[in-house]
PDB file of C-alpha atoms in Angstrom:
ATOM      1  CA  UNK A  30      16.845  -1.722  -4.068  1.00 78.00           C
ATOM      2  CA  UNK A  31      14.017  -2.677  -2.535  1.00 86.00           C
ATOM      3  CA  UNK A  32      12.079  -6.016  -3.945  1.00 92.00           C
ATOM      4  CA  UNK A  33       8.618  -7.926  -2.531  1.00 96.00           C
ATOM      5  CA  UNK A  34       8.329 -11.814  -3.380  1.00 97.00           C
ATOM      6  CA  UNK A  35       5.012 -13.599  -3.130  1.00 98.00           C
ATOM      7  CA  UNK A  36       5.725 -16.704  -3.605  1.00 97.00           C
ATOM      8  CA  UNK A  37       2.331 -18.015  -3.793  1.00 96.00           C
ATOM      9  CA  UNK A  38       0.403 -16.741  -7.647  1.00 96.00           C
ATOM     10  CA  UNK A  39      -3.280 -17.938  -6.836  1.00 97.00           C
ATOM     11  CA  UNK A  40      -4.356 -19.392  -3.507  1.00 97.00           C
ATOM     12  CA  UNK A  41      -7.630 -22.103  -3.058  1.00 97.00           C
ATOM     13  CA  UNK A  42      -8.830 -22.698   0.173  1.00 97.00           C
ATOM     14  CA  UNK A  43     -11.867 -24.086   1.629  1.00 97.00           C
ATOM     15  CA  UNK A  44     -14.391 -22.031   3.777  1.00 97.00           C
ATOM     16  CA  UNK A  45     -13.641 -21.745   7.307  1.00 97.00           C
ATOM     17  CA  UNK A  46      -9.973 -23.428   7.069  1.00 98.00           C
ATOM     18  CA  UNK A  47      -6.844 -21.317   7.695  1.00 97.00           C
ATOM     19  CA  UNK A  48      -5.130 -18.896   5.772  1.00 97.00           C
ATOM     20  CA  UNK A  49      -1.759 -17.894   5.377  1.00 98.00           C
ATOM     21  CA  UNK A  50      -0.353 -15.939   2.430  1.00 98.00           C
ATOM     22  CA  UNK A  51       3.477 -15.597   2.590  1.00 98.00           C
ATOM     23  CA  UNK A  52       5.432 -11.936   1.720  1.00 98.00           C
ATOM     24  CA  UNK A  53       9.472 -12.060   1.782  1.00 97.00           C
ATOM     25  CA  UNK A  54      11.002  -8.496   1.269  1.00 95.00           C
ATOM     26  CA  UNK A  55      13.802  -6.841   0.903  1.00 92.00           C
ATOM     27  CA  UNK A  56      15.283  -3.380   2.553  1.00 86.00           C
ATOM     28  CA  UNK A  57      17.933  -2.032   3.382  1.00 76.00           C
ATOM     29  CA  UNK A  58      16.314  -0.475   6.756  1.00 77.00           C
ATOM     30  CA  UNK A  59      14.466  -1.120   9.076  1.00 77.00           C
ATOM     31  CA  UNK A  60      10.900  -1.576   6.886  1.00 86.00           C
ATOM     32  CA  UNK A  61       7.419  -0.184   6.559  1.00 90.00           C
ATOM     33  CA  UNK A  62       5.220  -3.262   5.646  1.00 93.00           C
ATOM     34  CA  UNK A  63       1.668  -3.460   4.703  1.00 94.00           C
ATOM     35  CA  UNK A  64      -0.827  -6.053   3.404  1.00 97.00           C
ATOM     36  CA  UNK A  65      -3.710  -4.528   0.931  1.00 96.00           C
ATOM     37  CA  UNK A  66      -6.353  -6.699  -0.582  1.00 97.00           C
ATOM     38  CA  UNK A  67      -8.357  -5.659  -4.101  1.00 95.00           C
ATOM     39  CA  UNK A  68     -11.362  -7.138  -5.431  1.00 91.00           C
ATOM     40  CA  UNK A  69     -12.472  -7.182  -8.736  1.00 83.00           C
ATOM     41  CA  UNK A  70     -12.941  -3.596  -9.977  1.00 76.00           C
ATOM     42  CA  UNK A  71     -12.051  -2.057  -6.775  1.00 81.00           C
ATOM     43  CA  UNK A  72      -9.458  -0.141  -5.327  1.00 85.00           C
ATOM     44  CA  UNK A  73      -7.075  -1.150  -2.707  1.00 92.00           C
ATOM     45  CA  UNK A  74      -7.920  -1.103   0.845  1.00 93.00           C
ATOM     46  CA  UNK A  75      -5.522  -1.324   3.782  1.00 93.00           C
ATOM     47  CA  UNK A  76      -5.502  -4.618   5.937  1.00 96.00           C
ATOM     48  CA  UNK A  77      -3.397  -3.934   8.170  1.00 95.00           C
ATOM     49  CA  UNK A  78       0.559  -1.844   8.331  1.00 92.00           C
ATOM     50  CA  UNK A  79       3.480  -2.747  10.453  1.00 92.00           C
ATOM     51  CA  UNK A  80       5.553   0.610  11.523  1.00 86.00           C
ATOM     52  CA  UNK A  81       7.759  -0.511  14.429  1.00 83.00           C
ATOM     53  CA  UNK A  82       7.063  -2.119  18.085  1.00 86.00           C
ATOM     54  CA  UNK A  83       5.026  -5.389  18.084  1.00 89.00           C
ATOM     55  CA  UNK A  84       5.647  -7.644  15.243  1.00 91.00           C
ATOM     56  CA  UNK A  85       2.394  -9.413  15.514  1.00 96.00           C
ATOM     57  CA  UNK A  86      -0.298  -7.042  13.933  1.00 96.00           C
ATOM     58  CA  UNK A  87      -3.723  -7.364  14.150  1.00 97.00           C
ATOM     59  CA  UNK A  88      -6.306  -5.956  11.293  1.00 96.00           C
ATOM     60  CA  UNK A  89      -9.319  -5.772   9.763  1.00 96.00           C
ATOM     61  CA  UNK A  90     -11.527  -8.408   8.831  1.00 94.00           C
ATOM     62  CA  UNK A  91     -10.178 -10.829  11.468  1.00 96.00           C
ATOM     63  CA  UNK A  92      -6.625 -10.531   9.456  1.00 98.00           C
ATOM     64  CA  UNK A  93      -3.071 -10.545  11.124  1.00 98.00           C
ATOM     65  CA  UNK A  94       0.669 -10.361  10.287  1.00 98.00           C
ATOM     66  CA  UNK A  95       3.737 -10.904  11.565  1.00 96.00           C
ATOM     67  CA  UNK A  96       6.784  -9.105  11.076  1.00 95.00           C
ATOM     68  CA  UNK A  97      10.287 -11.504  11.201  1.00 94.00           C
ATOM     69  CA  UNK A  98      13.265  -9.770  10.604  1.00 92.00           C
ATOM     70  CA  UNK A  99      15.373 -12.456  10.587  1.00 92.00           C
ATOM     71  CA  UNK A 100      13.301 -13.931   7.319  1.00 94.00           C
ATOM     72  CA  UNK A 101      12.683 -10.811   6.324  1.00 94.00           C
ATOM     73  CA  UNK A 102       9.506 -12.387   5.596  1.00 96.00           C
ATOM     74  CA  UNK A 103       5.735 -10.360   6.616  1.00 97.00           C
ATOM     75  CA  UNK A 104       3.211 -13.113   6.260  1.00 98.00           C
ATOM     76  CA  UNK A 105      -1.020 -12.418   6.354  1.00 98.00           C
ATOM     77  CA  UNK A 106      -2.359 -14.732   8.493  1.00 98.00           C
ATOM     78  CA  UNK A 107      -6.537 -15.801   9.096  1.00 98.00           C
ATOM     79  CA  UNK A 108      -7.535 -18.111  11.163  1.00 97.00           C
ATOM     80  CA  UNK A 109     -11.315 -19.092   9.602  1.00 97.00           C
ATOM     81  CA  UNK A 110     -11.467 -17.498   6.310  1.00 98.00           C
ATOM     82  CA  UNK A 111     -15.328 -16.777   4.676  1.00 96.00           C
ATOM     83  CA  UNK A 112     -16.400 -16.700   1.249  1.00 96.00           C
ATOM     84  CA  UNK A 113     -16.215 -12.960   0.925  1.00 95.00           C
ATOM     85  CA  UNK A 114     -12.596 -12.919   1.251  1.00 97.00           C
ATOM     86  CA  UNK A 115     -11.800 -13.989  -2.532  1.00 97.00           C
ATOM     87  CA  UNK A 116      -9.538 -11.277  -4.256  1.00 97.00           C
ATOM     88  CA  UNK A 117      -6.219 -10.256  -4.672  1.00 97.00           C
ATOM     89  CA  UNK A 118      -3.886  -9.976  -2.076  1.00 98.00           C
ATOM     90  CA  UNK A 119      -1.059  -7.398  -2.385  1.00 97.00           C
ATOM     91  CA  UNK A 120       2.228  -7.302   0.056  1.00 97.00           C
ATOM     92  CA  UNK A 121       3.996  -3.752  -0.136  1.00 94.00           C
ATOM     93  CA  UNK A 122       7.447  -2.335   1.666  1.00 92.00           C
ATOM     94  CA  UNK A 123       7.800   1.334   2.497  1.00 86.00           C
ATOM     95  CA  UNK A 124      10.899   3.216   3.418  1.00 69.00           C
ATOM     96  CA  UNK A 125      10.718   4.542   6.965  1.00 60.00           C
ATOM     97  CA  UNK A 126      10.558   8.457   5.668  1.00 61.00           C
ATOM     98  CA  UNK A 127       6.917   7.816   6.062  1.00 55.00           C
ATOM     99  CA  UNK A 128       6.352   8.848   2.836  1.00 68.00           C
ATOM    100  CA  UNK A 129       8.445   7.006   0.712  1.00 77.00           C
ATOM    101  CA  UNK A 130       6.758   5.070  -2.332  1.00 86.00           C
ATOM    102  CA  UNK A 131       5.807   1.863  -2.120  1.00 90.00           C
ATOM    103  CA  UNK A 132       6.653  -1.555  -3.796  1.00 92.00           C
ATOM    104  CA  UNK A 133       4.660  -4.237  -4.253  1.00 95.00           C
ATOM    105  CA  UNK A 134       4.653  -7.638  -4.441  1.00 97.00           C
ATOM    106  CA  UNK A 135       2.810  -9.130  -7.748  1.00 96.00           C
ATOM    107  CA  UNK A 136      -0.184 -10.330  -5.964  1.00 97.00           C
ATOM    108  CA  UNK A 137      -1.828 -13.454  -4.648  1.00 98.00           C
ATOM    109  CA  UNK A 138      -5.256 -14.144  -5.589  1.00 97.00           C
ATOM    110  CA  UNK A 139      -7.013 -15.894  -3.208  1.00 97.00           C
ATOM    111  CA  UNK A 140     -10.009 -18.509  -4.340  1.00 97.00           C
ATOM    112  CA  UNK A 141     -12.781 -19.459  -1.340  1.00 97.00           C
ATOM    113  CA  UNK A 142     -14.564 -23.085  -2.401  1.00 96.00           C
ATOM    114  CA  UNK A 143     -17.576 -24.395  -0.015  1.00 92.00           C
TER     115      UNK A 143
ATOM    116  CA  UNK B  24     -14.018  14.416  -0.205  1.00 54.00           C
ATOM    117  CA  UNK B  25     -14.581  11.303   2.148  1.00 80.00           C
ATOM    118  CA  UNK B  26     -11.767   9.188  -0.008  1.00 93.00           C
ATOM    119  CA  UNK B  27      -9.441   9.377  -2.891  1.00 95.00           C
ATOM    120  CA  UNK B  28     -11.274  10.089  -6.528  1.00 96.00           C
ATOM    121  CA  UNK B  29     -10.508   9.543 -10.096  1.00 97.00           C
ATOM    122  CA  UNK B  30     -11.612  10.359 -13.374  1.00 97.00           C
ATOM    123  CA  UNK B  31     -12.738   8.947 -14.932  1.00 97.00           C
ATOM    124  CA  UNK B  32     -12.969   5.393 -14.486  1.00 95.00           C
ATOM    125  CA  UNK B  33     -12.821   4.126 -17.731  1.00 97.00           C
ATOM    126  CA  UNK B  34     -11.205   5.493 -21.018  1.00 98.00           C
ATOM    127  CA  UNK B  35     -10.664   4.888 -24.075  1.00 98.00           C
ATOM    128  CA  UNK B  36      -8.608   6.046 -26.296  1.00 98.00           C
ATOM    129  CA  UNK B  37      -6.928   5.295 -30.169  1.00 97.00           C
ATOM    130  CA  UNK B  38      -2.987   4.775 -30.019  1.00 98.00           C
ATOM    131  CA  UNK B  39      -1.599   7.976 -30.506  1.00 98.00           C
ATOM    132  CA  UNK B  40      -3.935  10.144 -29.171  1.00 98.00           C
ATOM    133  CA  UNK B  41      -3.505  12.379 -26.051  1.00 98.00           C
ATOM    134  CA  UNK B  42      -4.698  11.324 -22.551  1.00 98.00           C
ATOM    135  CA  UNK B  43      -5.810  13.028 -19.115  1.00 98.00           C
ATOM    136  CA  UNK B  44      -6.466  11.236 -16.283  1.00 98.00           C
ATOM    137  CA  UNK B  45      -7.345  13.159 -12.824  1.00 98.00           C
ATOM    138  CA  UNK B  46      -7.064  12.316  -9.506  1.00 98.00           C
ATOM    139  CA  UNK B  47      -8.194  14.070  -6.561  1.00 98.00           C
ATOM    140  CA  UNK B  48      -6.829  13.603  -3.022  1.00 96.00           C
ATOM    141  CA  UNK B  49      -8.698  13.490   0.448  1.00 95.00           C
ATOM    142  CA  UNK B  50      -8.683  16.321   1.502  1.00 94.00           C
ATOM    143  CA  UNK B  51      -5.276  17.771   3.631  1.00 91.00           C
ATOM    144  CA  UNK B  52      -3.294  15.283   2.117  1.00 92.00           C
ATOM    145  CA  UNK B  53      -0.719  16.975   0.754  1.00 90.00           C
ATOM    146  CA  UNK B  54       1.368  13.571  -0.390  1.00 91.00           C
ATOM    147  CA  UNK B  55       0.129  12.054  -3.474  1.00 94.00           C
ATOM    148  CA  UNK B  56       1.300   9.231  -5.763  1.00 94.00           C
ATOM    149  CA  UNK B  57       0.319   7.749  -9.199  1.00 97.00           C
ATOM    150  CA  UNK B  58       0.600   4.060  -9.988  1.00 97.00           C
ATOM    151  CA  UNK B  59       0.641   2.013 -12.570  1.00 97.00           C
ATOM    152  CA  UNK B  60      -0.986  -1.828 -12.247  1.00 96.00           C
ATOM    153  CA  UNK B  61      -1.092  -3.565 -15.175  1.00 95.00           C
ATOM    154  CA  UNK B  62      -2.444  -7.092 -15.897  1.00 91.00           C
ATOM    155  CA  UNK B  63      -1.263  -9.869 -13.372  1.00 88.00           C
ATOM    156  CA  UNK B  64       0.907  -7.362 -12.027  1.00 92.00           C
ATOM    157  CA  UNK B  65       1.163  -4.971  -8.718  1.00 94.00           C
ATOM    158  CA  UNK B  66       1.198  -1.567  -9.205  1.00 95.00           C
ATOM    159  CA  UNK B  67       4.026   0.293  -9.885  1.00 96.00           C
ATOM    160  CA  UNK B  68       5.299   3.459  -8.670  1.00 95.00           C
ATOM    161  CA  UNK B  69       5.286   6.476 -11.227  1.00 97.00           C
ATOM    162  CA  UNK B  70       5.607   9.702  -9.350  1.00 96.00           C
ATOM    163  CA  UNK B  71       5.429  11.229  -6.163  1.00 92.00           C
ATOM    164  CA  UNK B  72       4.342  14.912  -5.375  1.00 93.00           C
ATOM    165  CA  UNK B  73       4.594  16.651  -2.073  1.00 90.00           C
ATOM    166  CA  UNK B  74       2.193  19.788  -2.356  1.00 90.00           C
ATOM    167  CA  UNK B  75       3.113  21.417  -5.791  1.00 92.00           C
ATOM    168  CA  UNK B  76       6.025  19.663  -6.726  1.00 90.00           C
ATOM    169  CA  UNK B  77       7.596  16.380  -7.789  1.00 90.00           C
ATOM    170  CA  UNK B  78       9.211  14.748  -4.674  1.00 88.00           C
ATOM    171  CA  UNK B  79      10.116  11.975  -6.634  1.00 91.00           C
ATOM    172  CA  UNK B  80       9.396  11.164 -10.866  1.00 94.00           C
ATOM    173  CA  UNK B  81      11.746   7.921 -11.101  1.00 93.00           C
ATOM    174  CA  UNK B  82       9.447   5.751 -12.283  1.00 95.00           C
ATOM    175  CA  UNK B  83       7.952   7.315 -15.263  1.00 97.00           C
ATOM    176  CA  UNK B  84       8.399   5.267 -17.791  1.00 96.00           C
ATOM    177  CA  UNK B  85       9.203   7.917 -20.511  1.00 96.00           C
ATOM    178  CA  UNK B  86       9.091  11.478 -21.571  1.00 96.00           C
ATOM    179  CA  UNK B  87       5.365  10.882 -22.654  1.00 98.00           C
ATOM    180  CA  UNK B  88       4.448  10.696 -19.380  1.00 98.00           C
ATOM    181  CA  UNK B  89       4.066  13.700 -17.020  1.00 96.00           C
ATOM    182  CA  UNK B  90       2.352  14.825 -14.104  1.00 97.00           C
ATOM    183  CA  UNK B  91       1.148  18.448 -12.525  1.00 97.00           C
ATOM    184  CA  UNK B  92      -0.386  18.976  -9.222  1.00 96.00           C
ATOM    185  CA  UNK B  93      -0.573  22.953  -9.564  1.00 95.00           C
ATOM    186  CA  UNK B  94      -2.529  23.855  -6.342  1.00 94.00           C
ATOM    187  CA  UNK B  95      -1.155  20.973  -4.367  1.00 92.00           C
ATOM    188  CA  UNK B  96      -4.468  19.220  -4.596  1.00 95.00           C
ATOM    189  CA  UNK B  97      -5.847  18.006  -7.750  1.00 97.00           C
ATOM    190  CA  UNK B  98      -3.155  16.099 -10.045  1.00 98.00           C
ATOM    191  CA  UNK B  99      -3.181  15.343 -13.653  1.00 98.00           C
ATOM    192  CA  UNK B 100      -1.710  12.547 -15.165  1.00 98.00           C
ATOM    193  CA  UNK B 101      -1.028  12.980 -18.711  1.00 98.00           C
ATOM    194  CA  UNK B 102      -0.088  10.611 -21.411  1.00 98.00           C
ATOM    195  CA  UNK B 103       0.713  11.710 -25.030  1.00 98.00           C
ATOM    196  CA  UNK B 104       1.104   9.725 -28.432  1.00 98.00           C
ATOM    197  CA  UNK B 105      -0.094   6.830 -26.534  1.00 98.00           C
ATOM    198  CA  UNK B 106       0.752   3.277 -27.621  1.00 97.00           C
ATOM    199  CA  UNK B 107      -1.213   0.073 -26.640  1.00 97.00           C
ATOM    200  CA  UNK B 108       1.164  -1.545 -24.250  1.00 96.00           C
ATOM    201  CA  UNK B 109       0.448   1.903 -21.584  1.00 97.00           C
ATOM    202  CA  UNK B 110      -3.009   0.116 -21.586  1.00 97.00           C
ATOM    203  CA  UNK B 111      -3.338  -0.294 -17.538  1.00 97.00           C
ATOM    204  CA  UNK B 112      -5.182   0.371 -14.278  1.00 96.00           C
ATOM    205  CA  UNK B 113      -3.757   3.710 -12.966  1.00 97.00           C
ATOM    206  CA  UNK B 114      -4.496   4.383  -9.522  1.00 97.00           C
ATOM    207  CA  UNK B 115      -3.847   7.366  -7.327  1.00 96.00           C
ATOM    208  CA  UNK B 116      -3.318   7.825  -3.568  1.00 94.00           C
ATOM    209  CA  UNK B 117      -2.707  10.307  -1.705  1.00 93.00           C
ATOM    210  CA  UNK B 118      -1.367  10.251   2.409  1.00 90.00           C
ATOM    211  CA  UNK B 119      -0.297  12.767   5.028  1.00 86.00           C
ATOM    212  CA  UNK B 120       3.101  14.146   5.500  1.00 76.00           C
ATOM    213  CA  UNK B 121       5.469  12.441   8.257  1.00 64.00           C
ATOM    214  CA  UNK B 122       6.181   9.234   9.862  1.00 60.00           C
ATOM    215  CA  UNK B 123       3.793   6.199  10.505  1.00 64.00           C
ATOM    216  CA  UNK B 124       1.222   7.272   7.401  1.00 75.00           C
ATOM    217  CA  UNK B 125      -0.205   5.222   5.643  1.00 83.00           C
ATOM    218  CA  UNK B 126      -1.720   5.505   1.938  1.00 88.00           C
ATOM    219  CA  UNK B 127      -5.620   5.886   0.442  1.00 91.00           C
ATOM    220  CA  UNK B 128      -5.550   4.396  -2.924  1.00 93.00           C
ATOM    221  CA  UNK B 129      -8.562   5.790  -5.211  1.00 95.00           C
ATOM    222  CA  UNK B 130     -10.524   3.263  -6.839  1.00 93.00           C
ATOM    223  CA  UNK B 131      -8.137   3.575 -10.222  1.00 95.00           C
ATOM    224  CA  UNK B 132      -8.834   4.677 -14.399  1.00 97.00           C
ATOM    225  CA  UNK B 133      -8.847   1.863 -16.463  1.00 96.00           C
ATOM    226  CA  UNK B 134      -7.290   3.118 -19.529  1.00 98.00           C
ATOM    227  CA  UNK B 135      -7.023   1.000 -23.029  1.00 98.00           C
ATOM    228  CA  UNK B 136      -5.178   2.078 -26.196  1.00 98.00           C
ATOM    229  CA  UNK B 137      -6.783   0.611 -28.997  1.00 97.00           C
TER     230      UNK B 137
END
């Protein structure tokens, strides 16, 4: 079956130090992976999706990820993180149907202190 | 529409009543998928439709849960003889058919059973 760990329940980092929020999955295939981030009384909005090809992805909001199969890990990277990116960060793993439903990871929630 | 919307945003409702909750897709999107996110938690798959019909129930939690999407666009969620603990964020999204999709999460119905 497929499972998402984030290890990590609630994150504080400073403003403009580095970011890294770790994802660990597990598949029996070859994995769609995505990072989604929600703030408070929003809905979830796409950061960025790994599909196949590159395993370094680049995407929005200055935010990457790379894909290691042999960890089976998909961790969201920033290097200089601001103040407006406090919220909840969400790992997910897809089947590669395309359309397969996904599973999520519990969450991170990420705290930005001056 | 421009994104995924629900209605409505917040409800209500005394345990054991009957619930609706609506969700309507962007607009050619003929995948959609209900979630269920509940405190502390990631959201949790519930159902899956492809046009009119259900791709994929597995994770409904019970028979007082179901789902129609009649016309392939507009989905109901229903809930009946609802009980405090289905007290949650449900959130719809809703994707194109094939390989390398992704999916548009609406912005979610807070539902509480008092």
């Amino acid at each position: 079956a497929q499972s998402v760990t984030q290890p990590d329940i609630h994150i504080t980092v400073s403003e403009g130090a580095s970011l890294e929020l770790r994802c660990n999955y597990s598949y029996g295939a070859t994995p769609y992976l995505f990072w989604y981030v929600q703030s408070p009384g929003q809905g979830l909005q796409l950061l960025l999706k790994y599909f196949s090809g590159d395993t370094l992805v680049q995407g929005i909001k200055g935010f990457e990820a790379e894909f290691k199969r042999s960890q089976s890990s998909f961790n969201l990277r920033k290097p200089s993180v601001h103040w407006s990116d406090a919220a909840e960060y969400f790992c997910a793993v897809g089947g590669n149907s395309g359309n397969t439903p996904l599973v999520f990871g519990k969450g991170t929630r990420l705290s930005v202190i001056a | 529409g421009a994104g995924v919307s629900q209605t409505p945003s917040n409800k209500v409702t005394e345990k054991g009543k009957y619930v609706e909750l609506r969700c309507d897709p962007i607009s050619g999107h003929t995948a959609l998928y209900w979630y269920r996110q509940s405190l502390g938690q990631g959201p949790e798959f519930l159902i899956y439709f492809q046009g009119t019909g259900a791709a994929d129930d597995s994770g409904l939690p019970n028979d007082r849960f179901f789902a129609v999407r009649p016309e392939g666009s507009v989905s109901t969620l229903k809930i009946q003889r609802t009980e405090r603990g289905d007290s949650a964020v449900y959130l719809c999204a809703s994707s194109l058919v094939g390989g390398n999709t992704e999916a548009f999460f609406g912005q979610g119905t807070r539902l509480t059973v008092v």
